Amino acid sequence: MGKQNYDLGLVEKLFTIIKKAYDCEFSSQQMDGMLYILDRVYSMMNGIHVLAVPCGIGKTTVIKVMVAYSIIMKIPMLIITDRLERLAEYTSQVELQRYVKKMCGKDSYKTDIVNLSQNTDAQASQTLDRMIVLMSLQKFNGLATDQRDSLYHFVSTETRKDRIVIIDEALISHDVVKINNNVLGRIEGTLRDTVARLENTYDELQNAINVFSGFACYLRDEMARLEQLADNVTLPFVCCRDSFTGKGKDSEEEAAFLSTMQQNMSTIMGIDGDFKKSFGALLNILNKEVTFFVSHGKNDAQNQKEGNRYFLTKIDYKNRLPKGASVWILDGTADIDIQYDCEKYLLKTSKKLHRDLSNMTIGFHTVATNSTLLKNRENRDYIQLLWEIIREKILINYSLGDVMISTYKDKEIIRLVKQISGIERVATYGDITGRNDWKDCHVLVKTGILRKPMIVSLMDAIEYYPYIWDELTSDSMSTEEKIKLLNSISVGASEKWRNEIDTTIVSCWMVDLVQEIYRLCIRNYNCTDLVTVHIYSMAHKAAEGEENIYTKFYDAVESYFSVKGTKIINYGGEYDLYELRRKKRKSAKGNGEPATYGKIMRYLEEMPSGTVFTLGQLAEDVGIKYDTLRKEKKRHKEIADMIDGMKTGKRIGKNEEYCKP
């Protein structure tokens, strides 16, 4: 590696302590990866650096080493992660604590480390002299600007230094927030409650609230005006800041509003947890960030109840990272995550850390498993049938404790999955990344792909392809054309910007899949056992001339994993669950017998080859009336195609002859 940016002897001692404490060894590739992280972090280079280090390389272990090393060497750090339990893990190693105490002459893990996720906002400003600051990503994103900026500096009676910032796991780059009339009312009420509690800044805040009230009134008027354009409307929204102050975007009133809100944000945020996200989103509208107005129609009872018109806008968390500091994001899927493909980040990866995954097989089963279908209670028999087939075809080959199931976060789906499969270890989308609950599993059964609403995917695409927003907000299209285009995009029926949106969606799907796979035992660099992944979705290999979002996802998986030695199998549509469900559906009479469609199809399928019959004979053998058979044949193309395909062209008396091939 050449000259190291760290004390090699001290680092080796710290790793020796960890290996002895846990009675473990690290593979040479793991040690290369952990030393690679240490060397880059302690280079002290300014900028937002992303280290694309593979899942399982030992990020948690190396952060434990960095905590001890930084205390001994007096290098201040801010360490941020997405899970509270991980924060405790960074400082849980007793032998490391003893060694640091021996080197520093004091219990440094108590005096030099603070976990801000266990403290209130008021205490945060009192801990700037701690060498190591730990906090959750959620806590970090919720801090006011002044509080967040103060964390980037270590200040003691002897010195002032900039902290190295470590973000473990994927960065949440942005969040899409819904702002409707109810949200505006809640924010206004929260602000007025705040005034009542802060007597010393009453006048200042009161003036700011008056400006906000004008802003809220302006947004309500805009909602009403835009909704008149169409029954269902989606439009890009750019805030006209002159409209609610009457004095322009740089007026004293607006400046006072923004300044006062920022100065008092800590107190305001402490009153209502949901307030800070919504208020931050409103500031983004004010600053003309990417925002859409959405209305689902005045006649939709459900949307009327929830607020059928609203603004969708983004809170951009990237802008909360320090400028001119040394920031290091450790993300196992950074090399396939499109969010890092921009000038703001300095992406770094090392080819020698790439893994051989020839002991893994990924199989695609083409079947409808979208969230709308599986979450609909009317489709319970479909879900049950899906899991019966998975149990009979896949799970029968494995012990129950060997399987990780991932599916949508829905109580009824999870209950049915556990009941039918017999497996308790069910992971839900949105609660998988960073967890090691399934690290001894060899099999992943993934049912469905978590998909964002199309309008949100469009907002993601705009972040990576800014020219989309430029065109949407220009005068090159009329309002009517924009409504038609955006509503077409919302239902996936538009070809415009299809490649850009698809690229964004596939990147998100790939990140989720890779993270799920690395929850299995294969995250262990010493794993040589066979690992199998079964994906039940509409993803499949493209036929000639066919290309859609699902074939693009299949191609992305094949491209990413094949070079690592993984075998990709396209099982295709082995079964049509809709057809199977119709065949198994019970009669409405409640007698437990199959419905008429199932009776006919099952009889035809089980009929011996060479059987000659007429329609009358068929109806009699099935146990239904002749008129009922004719009606079912007319109603169901599947029955008509099967029966008509058996015509011989001959007659039996006055009736047409049929013969099972």
PDB file of N, CA, C and O in Angstrom, residues 39 163 206 273 533:
ATOM      1  N   ASP A  39      -6.660   3.958   5.845  1.00  0.00           N
ATOM      2  CA  ASP A  39      -5.695   4.785   5.115  1.00  0.00           C
ATOM      3  C   ASP A  39      -6.370   5.977   4.459  1.00  0.00           C
ATOM      4  O   ASP A  39      -5.850   7.100   4.481  1.00  0.00           O
ATOM      5  N   ARG A 163     -13.428  18.160  12.753  1.00  0.00           N
ATOM      6  CA  ARG A 163     -13.630  16.722  12.905  1.00  0.00           C
ATOM      7  C   ARG A 163     -13.604  16.010  11.559  1.00  0.00           C
ATOM      8  O   ARG A 163     -14.070  16.551  10.555  1.00  0.00           O
ATOM      9  N   GLN A 206     -43.431  36.617  16.332  1.00  0.00           N
ATOM     10  CA  GLN A 206     -44.768  36.993  15.886  1.00  0.00           C
ATOM     11  C   GLN A 206     -44.729  37.562  14.478  1.00  0.00           C
ATOM     12  O   GLN A 206     -45.562  37.235  13.621  1.00  0.00           O
ATOM     13  N   GLY A 273     -42.119  16.422  16.794  1.00  0.00           N
ATOM     14  CA  GLY A 273     -41.178  15.654  15.990  1.00  0.00           C
ATOM     15  C   GLY A 273     -41.458  15.717  14.502  1.00  0.00           C
ATOM     16  O   GLY A 273     -40.547  15.741  13.690  1.00  0.00           O
ATOM     17  N   VAL A 533     -30.647 -17.638  -4.287  1.00  0.00           N
ATOM     18  CA  VAL A 533     -31.585 -16.525  -4.223  1.00  0.00           C
ATOM     19  C   VAL A 533     -32.715 -16.785  -5.218  1.00  0.00           C
ATOM     20  O   VAL A 533     -32.452 -17.065  -6.392  1.00  0.00           O
TER      21      VAL A 533
END
